CSV table of C-alpha atoms and ligand atoms in Angstrom, one decimal:
chain,number,residue,atom,x,y,z
L,1,MET,CA,82.2,151.6,31.4
L,2,SER,CA,80.4,148.5,30.5
L,3,ALA,CA,80.2,145.5,33.2
L,4,GLY,CA,79.4,142.7,32.0
L,5,ALA,CA,77.0,143.4,28.8
L,6,GLU,CA,78.6,143.8,25.9
L,7,GLY,CA,77.0,140.7,24.4
L,8,ALA,CA,74.2,140.9,26.7
L,9,VAL,CA,70.8,141.2,25.3
L,10,LEU,CA,68.1,142.9,27.1
L,11,VAL,CA,65.0,140.9,27.5
L,12,LEU,CA,61.5,142.5,27.8
L,13,ASN,CA,58.3,142.0,28.5
L,14,ALA,CA,55.5,144.6,28.5
L,15,GLY,CA,51.8,144.3,29.9
L,16,SER,CA,49.6,146.7,29.4
L,17,SER,CA,50.7,148.2,33.2
L,18,SER,CA,53.6,146.4,33.8
L,19,LEU,CA,57.7,146.2,32.2
L,20,LYS,CA,59.6,143.0,33.2
L,21,TYR,CA,62.9,142.9,31.6
L,22,GLN,CA,65.8,141.3,32.1
L,23,LEU,CA,69.7,141.3,30.5
L,24,LEU,CA,71.2,138.2,30.4
L,25,HIS,CA,74.7,136.5,28.1
L,26,PRO,CA,72.4,134.0,26.1
L,27,ASP,CA,75.1,131.6,26.2
L,28,THR,CA,76.3,131.2,29.6
L,29,GLN,CA,73.0,131.9,30.2
L,30,GLN,CA,74.7,134.4,33.4
L,31,VAL,CA,71.6,137.1,34.2
L,32,VAL,CA,72.9,140.6,34.6
L,33,ALA,CA,70.2,142.1,36.1
L,34,ASP,CA,66.8,141.8,36.0
L,35,GLY,CA,62.6,144.0,37.3
L,36,ILE,CA,59.6,145.0,37.0
L,37,ALA,CA,58.0,148.0,36.7
L,38,GLU,CA,54.5,148.0,37.6
L,39,ARG,CA,51.5,150.1,37.2
L,40,ILE,CA,52.5,152.4,34.9
L,41,GLY,CA,50.6,155.2,34.4
L,42,ASP,CA,48.2,154.5,37.2
L,43,HIS,CA,48.9,156.1,41.2
L,44,GLY,CA,51.8,153.9,43.4
L,45,SER,CA,53.4,152.3,40.3
L,46,SER,CA,56.9,151.8,41.0
L,47,ILE,CA,60.4,149.7,39.5
L,48,THR,CA,62.2,146.7,41.4
L,49,HIS,CA,65.9,146.0,40.0
L,50,GLU,CA,68.4,143.2,41.3
L,51,GLN,CA,71.7,143.3,39.9
L,52,ASP,CA,74.6,142.3,41.4
L,53,GLY,CA,72.7,140.8,44.3
L,54,ASP,CA,70.7,144.4,45.1
L,55,VAL,CA,68.0,144.5,45.1
L,56,GLU,CA,66.0,147.9,45.2
L,57,LYS,CA,62.5,148.6,45.0
L,58,VAL,CA,61.8,152.9,44.3
L,59,SER,CA,58.2,154.5,44.2
L,60,VAL,CA,58.3,156.7,41.4
L,61,GLU,CA,55.1,158.2,39.6
L,62,LEU,CA,55.6,155.8,35.3
L,63,PRO,CA,54.0,157.3,33.1
L,64,ASP,CA,54.7,155.5,29.9
L,65,HIS,CA,56.5,152.5,29.5
L,66,HIS,CA,59.3,154.5,27.7
L,67,ALA,CA,59.3,156.0,31.7
L,68,ALA,CA,60.0,153.1,32.5
L,69,ILE,CA,62.5,151.6,30.3
L,70,GLU,CA,64.6,154.7,31.0
L,71,ARG,CA,64.0,154.1,35.3
L,72,ALA,CA,65.3,151.3,34.4
L,73,MET,CA,68.6,152.5,32.4
L,74,GLN,CA,69.6,154.7,35.1
L,75,PHE,CA,69.4,151.3,37.5
L,76,PHE,CA,72.1,149.7,35.6
L,77,THR,CA,73.9,153.4,34.8
L,78,ASP,CA,74.0,153.2,38.8
L,79,HIS,CA,75.4,150.3,38.8
L,80,GLY,CA,78.1,151.3,36.2
L,81,THR,CA,76.7,149.5,32.7
L,82,ASP,CA,75.0,152.6,29.6
L,83,LEU,CA,72.8,150.2,28.1
L,84,ARG,CA,73.4,152.8,25.5
L,85,SER,CA,77.0,152.1,25.6
L,86,ALA,CA,77.5,148.4,26.9
L,87,GLY,CA,77.6,146.6,22.8
L,88,LEU,CA,73.9,144.4,23.5
L,89,ARG,CA,73.8,142.0,21.2
L,90,ALA,CA,69.8,142.6,21.3
L,91,VAL,CA,66.9,143.5,22.4
L,92,GLY,CA,64.3,140.8,22.6
L,93,HIS,CA,60.3,141.6,22.6
L,94,ARG,CA,57.4,138.8,24.0
L,95,VAL,CA,55.3,139.3,22.0
L,96,VAL,CA,52.0,137.6,22.4
L,97,HIS,CA,50.1,137.5,19.3
L,98,GLY,CA,51.8,136.2,16.1
L,99,GLY,CA,49.1,136.0,13.5
L,100,ARG,CA,49.5,134.2,10.5
L,101,THR,CA,51.9,136.1,9.6
L,102,PHE,CA,54.6,135.6,11.9
L,103,PHE,CA,56.0,132.5,13.0
L,104,ARG,CA,60.3,132.7,13.8
L,105,PRO,CA,61.3,135.4,15.4
L,106,THR,CA,61.8,138.1,13.8
L,107,LEU,CA,63.9,141.7,13.6
L,108,ILE,CA,62.0,144.4,13.7
L,109,ASP,CA,61.6,147.4,11.6
L,110,ASP,CA,58.7,149.7,10.6
L,111,GLU,CA,56.9,147.5,8.7
L,112,VAL,CA,56.5,144.5,10.8
L,113,ILE,CA,55.5,147.0,13.4
L,114,GLY,CA,52.9,148.0,10.6
L,115,GLU,CA,51.8,143.9,10.9
L,116,ILE,CA,51.7,143.1,14.7
L,117,SER,CA,49.8,146.9,14.9
L,118,ARG,CA,46.6,144.9,12.1
L,119,ILE,CA,47.3,141.6,14.2
L,120,SER,CA,46.4,144.2,17.4
L,121,SER,CA,42.3,143.1,16.8
L,122,LEU,CA,43.5,139.4,17.3
L,123,ALA,CA,45.3,139.9,20.4
L,124,PRO,CA,43.1,143.0,21.7
L,125,LEU,CA,45.1,143.2,25.6
L,126,HIS,CA,48.6,141.9,25.1
L,127,ASN,CA,49.7,143.0,20.7
L,128,PRO,CA,49.5,146.9,21.8
L,129,ALA,CA,50.8,147.0,25.2
L,130,ASN,CA,54.4,144.6,23.3
L,131,LEU,CA,53.7,147.3,20.4
L,132,ILE,CA,54.5,150.3,23.0
L,133,GLY,CA,56.8,148.2,24.1
L,134,ILE,CA,58.6,148.2,21.1
L,135,THR,CA,58.4,151.7,19.9
L,136,ALA,CA,60.5,153.0,23.3
L,137,ALA,CA,63.4,150.9,23.5
L,138,ARG,CA,63.7,151.1,20.2
L,139,THR,CA,63.3,155.4,20.6
L,140,LEU,CA,65.6,154.7,23.5
L,141,LEU,CA,68.7,152.3,22.3
L,142,PRO,CA,68.4,153.2,18.2
L,143,GLU,CA,72.0,151.5,17.5
L,144,VAL,CA,70.7,148.0,19.6
L,145,PRO,CA,68.3,146.0,16.7
L,146,SER,CA,65.5,145.0,18.4
L,147,VAL,CA,64.5,141.0,17.4
L,148,ALA,CA,60.2,139.8,18.7
L,149,VAL,CA,59.4,136.5,19.5
L,150,PHE,CA,56.3,135.7,19.2
L,151,ASP,CA,54.3,133.6,22.0
L,152,THR,CA,51.9,131.7,19.4
L,153,ALA,CA,55.4,130.5,17.0
L,154,PHE,CA,55.8,127.7,17.9
L,155,PHE,CA,52.9,126.6,17.3
L,156,HIS,CA,52.1,127.3,13.8
L,157,GLY,CA,52.8,123.7,13.2
L,158,LEU,CA,49.8,122.2,14.4
L,159,PRO,CA,48.1,119.4,12.5
L,160,ASP,CA,45.1,120.8,10.6
L,161,ALA,CA,42.6,119.2,12.7
L,162,ALA,CA,43.9,120.2,15.8
L,163,ALA,CA,43.8,123.9,14.5
L,164,THR,CA,40.6,124.1,12.8
L,165,TYR,CA,38.0,125.3,14.7
L,166,ALA,CA,34.6,123.5,13.0
L,167,ILE,CA,32.8,126.9,11.7
L,168,ASP,CA,31.9,128.3,8.7
L,169,ARG,CA,35.3,128.0,6.2
L,170,GLY,CA,34.6,131.1,4.9
L,171,VAL,CA,34.1,132.8,8.0
L,172,ALA,CA,36.1,131.3,9.5
L,173,SER,CA,38.7,132.3,6.9
L,174,MET,CA,38.3,135.8,6.9
L,175,HIS,CA,38.9,136.4,10.4
L,176,ALA,CA,41.6,135.0,10.9
L,177,ILE,CA,40.1,132.1,13.7
L,178,ARG,CA,41.9,129.2,14.3
L,179,ARG,CA,43.6,127.5,17.0
L,180,TYR,CA,47.2,129.9,17.5
L,181,GLY,CA,48.2,128.4,20.6
L,182,PHE,CA,50.2,130.3,23.1
L,183,HIS,CA,53.1,129.8,25.4
L,184,GLY,CA,55.1,128.5,22.9
L,185,THR,CA,58.4,130.1,24.2
L,186,SER,CA,57.8,128.2,27.5
L,187,HIS,CA,56.4,124.8,26.0
L,188,GLU,CA,59.8,124.9,23.2
L,189,TYR,CA,62.1,125.7,25.7
L,190,VAL,CA,60.7,123.0,28.5
L,191,SER,CA,60.7,120.2,25.8
L,192,GLU,CA,64.2,120.3,24.1
L,193,GLN,CA,65.3,120.7,28.7
L,194,VAL,CA,62.6,117.6,28.5
L,195,ALA,CA,64.4,115.9,25.8
L,196,LEU,CA,68.3,116.8,27.7
L,197,PHE,CA,67.4,115.4,30.6
L,198,LEU,CA,66.5,111.4,28.6
L,199,ASP,CA,69.9,112.4,27.1
L,200,ARG,CA,67.6,111.2,24.2
L,201,PRO,CA,66.7,113.2,20.6
L,202,LEU,CA,64.0,115.1,21.1
L,203,ASP,CA,62.9,113.9,17.8
L,204,GLU,CA,62.0,111.1,19.5
L,205,VAL,CA,60.8,111.7,22.0
L,206,ASN,CA,56.3,111.7,22.7
L,207,GLN,CA,55.1,114.5,25.7
L,208,ILE,CA,52.9,116.0,27.6
L,209,VAL,CA,53.8,119.5,28.8
L,210,LEU,CA,51.3,120.8,31.6
L,211,HIS,CA,52.8,125.2,31.6
L,212,LEU,CA,50.5,125.8,34.8
L,213,GLY,CA,51.6,129.9,35.7
L,214,ASN,CA,49.0,132.3,36.1
L,215,GLY,CA,48.0,132.5,33.3
L,216,ALA,CA,48.0,127.4,32.1
L,217,SER,CA,48.5,126.1,28.9
L,218,ALA,CA,48.6,121.9,28.1
L,219,SER,CA,50.9,121.2,24.9
L,220,ALA,CA,50.9,117.8,23.2
L,221,ILE,CA,54.0,117.0,20.7
L,222,ALA,CA,55.5,114.8,19.5
L,223,GLY,CA,59.0,114.2,18.8
L,224,GLY,CA,59.7,118.2,18.8
L,225,ARG,CA,56.7,118.5,16.6
L,226,PRO,CA,52.7,120.3,18.4
L,227,MET,CA,50.6,118.0,17.9
L,228,ASP,CA,48.0,120.3,20.2
L,229,THR,CA,48.0,123.0,22.8
L,230,SER,CA,45.0,123.7,24.9
L,231,MET,CA,44.7,127.9,24.1
L,232,GLY,CA,43.4,129.1,20.9
L,233,MET,CA,42.8,131.4,18.8
L,234,THR,CA,43.4,133.2,22.2
L,235,PRO,CA,44.8,132.5,25.3
L,236,LEU,CA,41.2,131.8,27.1
L,237,GLU,CA,40.8,128.3,25.7
L,238,GLY,CA,41.4,125.5,28.0
L,239,LEU,CA,42.3,124.7,32.0
L,240,VAL,CA,41.4,126.8,34.0
L,241,MET,CA,43.3,130.0,35.1
L,242,GLY,CA,44.1,132.2,38.3
L,243,THR,CA,41.5,134.9,36.1
L,244,ARG,CA,40.7,133.1,33.4
L,245,SER,CA,37.7,130.7,32.9
L,246,GLY,CA,39.7,128.7,30.3
L,247,ASP,CA,37.1,126.2,28.0
L,248,ILE,CA,33.2,127.2,28.8
L,249,ASP,CA,30.3,126.0,26.2
L,250,PRO,CA,29.8,128.7,24.2
L,251,GLY,CA,26.1,129.0,24.3
L,252,ILE,CA,27.2,130.2,27.6
L,253,VAL,CA,28.8,134.1,25.7
L,254,LEU,CA,25.4,134.5,24.1
L,255,HIS,CA,23.2,133.8,27.1
L,256,LEU,CA,25.1,136.3,29.0
L,257,HIS,CA,24.5,139.2,25.8
L,258,ARG,CA,20.8,138.0,25.3
L,259,VAL,CA,19.4,136.9,28.5
L,260,ALA,CA,22.1,138.8,30.9
L,261,LYS,CA,21.8,141.8,29.6
L,262,LEU,CA,26.1,142.0,29.1
L,263,GLU,CA,27.9,143.7,27.0
L,264,VAL,CA,30.8,141.9,24.5
L,265,ASP,CA,33.1,144.4,27.1
L,266,GLN,CA,31.3,143.3,30.3
L,267,ILE,CA,30.9,139.2,29.3
L,268,ASP,CA,35.6,140.0,27.8
L,269,THR,CA,35.9,140.9,31.4
L,270,LEU,CA,34.1,138.2,33.5
L,271,LEU,CA,35.7,135.7,30.9
L,272,ASN,CA,39.4,137.1,31.6
L,273,LYS,CA,40.0,138.5,34.9
L,274,GLN,CA,36.8,137.3,37.3
L,275,SER,CA,37.3,133.7,36.2
L,276,GLY,CA,39.2,130.7,36.7
L,277,LEU,CA,40.2,129.7,40.0
L,278,LYS,CA,39.1,134.1,41.0
L,279,GLY,CA,35.9,133.3,40.1
L,280,LEU,CA,35.6,129.9,41.7
L,281,CYS,CA,37.0,131.0,45.2
L,282,GLY,CA,38.1,135.4,45.2
L,283,GLU,CA,41.5,133.9,44.9
L,284,ASN,CA,43.9,133.5,42.3
L,285,ASP,CA,46.9,132.5,44.2
L,286,PHE,CA,48.1,129.3,43.7
L,287,ARG,CA,49.4,129.5,47.9
L,288,THR,CA,46.7,131.6,49.1
L,289,ILE,CA,44.2,128.5,47.6
L,290,THR,CA,46.2,125.5,48.7
L,291,GLU,CA,45.6,126.6,52.2
L,292,LYS,CA,42.2,127.5,52.3
L,293,VAL,CA,41.6,123.7,51.0
L,294,ALA,CA,44.0,122.3,53.8
L,295,ASP,CA,41.6,124.1,56.8
L,296,GLY,CA,38.8,123.0,54.8
L,297,ASP,CA,37.3,125.8,53.6
L,298,GLN,CA,34.8,124.9,50.8
L,299,SER,CA,34.3,127.4,47.5
L,300,ALA,CA,38.7,127.1,48.0
L,301,ARG,CA,38.4,123.1,47.5
L,302,ARG,CA,36.1,123.5,44.5
L,303,ALA,CA,37.7,125.2,43.1
L,304,TYR,CA,41.1,122.9,44.0
L,305,ASP,CA,38.8,120.1,42.3
L,306,VAL,CA,37.0,121.9,39.0
L,307,TYR,CA,40.9,123.1,38.7
L,308,ILE,CA,42.6,119.5,37.9
L,309,HIS,CA,39.8,118.2,36.5
L,310,ARG,CA,40.3,120.4,33.6
L,311,LEU,CA,44.4,119.4,34.0
L,312,ARG,CA,43.2,115.4,34.4
L,313,ARG,CA,41.3,116.0,30.9
L,314,TYR,CA,43.7,117.3,29.0
L,315,ILE,CA,45.9,114.9,30.2
L,316,GLY,CA,43.6,111.9,29.5
L,317,ALA,CA,43.0,113.4,25.6
L,318,TYR,CA,47.6,113.7,24.8
L,319,MET,CA,47.8,110.2,25.7
L,320,ILE,CA,45.4,109.3,23.2
L,321,GLU,CA,46.3,112.2,20.5
L,322,LEU,CA,50.0,111.2,21.3
L,323,GLY,CA,49.0,107.0,21.4
L,324,ARG,CA,53.1,106.3,23.3
L,325,VAL,CA,53.8,109.3,26.2
L,326,ASP,CA,57.3,109.4,27.1
L,327,ALA,CA,57.0,112.1,29.2
L,328,ILE,CA,54.5,114.1,31.2
L,329,THR,CA,56.6,117.3,32.6
L,330,PHE,CA,55.0,120.0,35.1
L,331,THR,CA,56.6,124.1,35.1
L,332,ALA,CA,55.4,127.7,35.9
L,333,GLY,CA,54.7,129.0,39.3
L,334,VAL,CA,51.8,126.0,40.0
L,335,GLY,CA,53.9,123.6,38.3
L,336,GLU,CA,56.6,124.0,39.4
L,337,ASN,CA,55.4,124.4,43.1
L,338,ALA,CA,52.9,123.3,44.1
L,339,ALA,CA,53.6,119.1,44.7
L,340,SER,CA,50.0,118.2,45.4
L,341,VAL,CA,48.3,119.6,42.2
L,342,ARG,CA,50.7,117.0,40.4
L,343,ALA,CA,50.2,114.3,42.5
L,344,ASP,CA,46.5,115.0,42.1
L,345,ALA,CA,46.3,115.6,38.4
L,346,LEU,CA,47.7,112.2,38.0
L,347,ALA,CA,46.5,110.1,40.2
L,348,GLY,CA,45.2,106.3,40.0
L,349,LEU,CA,46.7,106.4,36.6
L,350,GLU,CA,49.3,103.4,37.7
L,351,ASN,CA,47.9,101.1,34.6
L,352,TYR,CA,49.1,103.8,32.0
L,353,GLY,CA,52.6,103.6,33.5
L,354,ILE,CA,52.1,106.9,35.3
L,355,VAL,CA,53.2,107.1,39.0
L,356,VAL,CA,54.5,109.8,40.9
L,357,ASP,CA,56.6,109.1,43.9
L,358,ALA,CA,55.8,110.7,46.6
L,359,GLU,CA,59.2,111.7,48.3
L,360,ARG,CA,60.5,112.5,44.9
L,361,ASN,CA,57.4,115.1,44.4
L,362,ALA,CA,57.6,116.8,48.1
L,363,LEU,CA,61.9,117.6,47.1
L,364,ARG,CA,61.6,120.8,46.2
L,365,GLY,CA,64.6,122.3,43.5
L,366,LYS,CA,65.5,124.8,41.3
L,367,ASP,CA,66.5,122.4,38.4
L,368,ALA,CA,64.9,119.9,36.3
L,369,ARG,CA,64.2,116.8,37.9
L,370,ARG,CA,62.9,113.5,38.0
L,371,ILE,CA,59.2,112.8,40.5
L,372,SER,CA,58.6,108.9,38.8
L,373,PRO,CA,60.2,106.1,39.6
L,374,ASP,CA,62.6,105.5,37.6
L,375,ASP,CA,61.5,102.7,36.3
L,376,ALA,CA,57.1,103.6,35.3
L,377,ASP,CA,56.8,103.6,31.8
L,378,ILE,CA,56.4,107.0,31.2
L,379,ALA,CA,58.4,109.7,33.0
L,380,VAL,CA,56.7,112.0,35.4
L,381,LEU,CA,58.9,115.9,35.6
L,382,VAL,CA,59.1,119.0,37.1
L,383,VAL,CA,61.1,121.2,34.3
L,384,PRO,CA,61.0,124.8,35.1
L,385,THR,CA,60.3,127.4,32.1
L,386,ASN,CA,63.2,129.9,30.9
L,387,GLU,CA,61.0,132.0,28.8
L,388,GLU,CA,63.8,134.9,29.1
L,389,LEU,CA,66.6,132.8,27.8
L,390,ALA,CA,64.4,131.7,25.1
L,391,ILE,CA,64.0,135.5,24.2
L,392,ALA,CA,67.3,136.0,24.1
L,393,ARG,CA,68.8,133.3,22.4
L,394,GLN,CA,66.8,133.3,19.5
L,395,SER,CA,67.3,137.1,19.5
L,396,ALA,CA,70.9,136.7,18.8
L,397,GLU,CA,70.3,134.3,16.2
L,398,VAL,CA,68.6,136.4,14.3
L,399,VAL,CA,70.5,138.7,14.4
L,400,THR,CA,73.6,136.8,13.8
L,401,ARG,CA,72.1,135.7,11.0
L,402,PRO,CA,72.7,135.9,7.5
L,403,ARG,CA,70.7,138.0,6.0
B,1,ADP,P1,53.1,134.1,35.4
B,1,ADP,O1,54.1,134.3,35.2
B,1,ADP,O2,51.3,133.1,34.2
B,1,ADP,O3,51.9,135.5,36.1
B,1,ADP,P2,54.5,132.2,37.1
B,1,ADP,O4,54.4,131.3,36.4
B,1,ADP,O5,54.8,133.6,37.9
B,1,ADP,O6,52.8,132.3,36.6
B,1,ADP,O7,53.0,131.6,38.3
B,1,ADP,C1,52.4,132.6,39.2
B,1,ADP,C2,51.5,130.9,40.4
B,1,ADP,O8,52.2,129.8,40.5
B,1,ADP,C3,50.3,131.8,40.9
B,1,ADP,O9,49.5,130.9,41.1
B,1,ADP,C4,50.9,131.5,42.0
B,1,ADP,O10,50.2,131.7,43.7
B,1,ADP,C5,51.8,130.1,42.0
B,1,ADP,N1,53.2,129.8,43.3
B,1,ADP,C6,54.0,130.5,42.5
B,1,ADP,N2,55.2,130.0,43.9
B,1,ADP,C7,54.3,128.7,44.4
B,1,ADP,C8,54.1,127.2,45.8
B,1,ADP,N3,55.0,127.8,46.4
B,1,ADP,N4,53.1,127.2,45.6
B,1,ADP,C9,51.6,127.0,45.3
B,1,ADP,N5,51.7,128.1,43.8
B,1,ADP,C10,52.4,128.3,43.9
């Protein structure tokens, strides 16, 4: 029995110790099931699966991603869906870094795997984990085509001036140093939803998209084309994030090495895992930070202020880069849920045509919505992102494209 899975796409997002999955129909957007395996390869691993309205969580040893996918497949079988014979259209893999090679969704073969592996030096924390997921899925579902969807792809077309770092050209070119940008699937998807919401052709809309999750990035998009984005060669640059510093003076890295005597791996851990909101106030969950700010906690207040300051700096820069802005959109966990962030990020900008309506901003909802007055010059929107749907659609398109 393969209940309702024919033609669906299995989307996999493999992290170093986690695996998120979702089985969905790209055309109808219907989600058959989703789940997450956590602490893979560690003590206390578990997997949570949601299907047919049931949420099941089991604590089970998951030594590797192969075991995690196998256990997920067992859940599907329990629900009458044998993934091997269900007629899946594709397995769509989120791959973080496509380097200079990949800028569109790509059917995976041995050669593509070799190239993703070669690019791993640009994203040592991410690409190897993505590859483990790809290999496991290909072994367990050999009949289903696998497609890689790259987080960098959308930003491949950044203008040269935005993509280029002002360092020695020879060194930059030898080591593939440029701005790649990340969260591209989300920025592209959300920008398309904005045009639909405004009922205007995408190529006429100039917009700023603020993807504020654990990782956070901003983008400037003119007529559907990326003009700038805050993440850089790696996902460390730009906004203040949950545990990542975002922009810092590169001289700090040299100082940490020369004077504080930290090794490169220690600096890597400091900037990626112990900085950002967590470094500033010990917390990286925005809900906790908001509560602490309300309780008068000083370090949470400072973390919040630094976060907002950086966000406003990017919004200002992108307004100037775009010249004319039609929409500013908040998305992802913080952007979709934290009304105070939206209000504070855009406070006092009435002279620029930016107004956040307090009542609209306070309303919660799952759908795209406007939080500015209808007659404001610039539409301020909240648009839920859906990277799984975007990956499923792009994967389905690759396998149906004539070759
Ligand atoms: P990622 O996909 O990058 O892991 P998400 O987009 O899920 O992250 O966002 C996670 C962030 O969203 C966390 O910091 C979390 O605290 C925040 N968040 C989720 N719900 C709320 C809420 N109701 N209010 C404020 N922040 C929230």
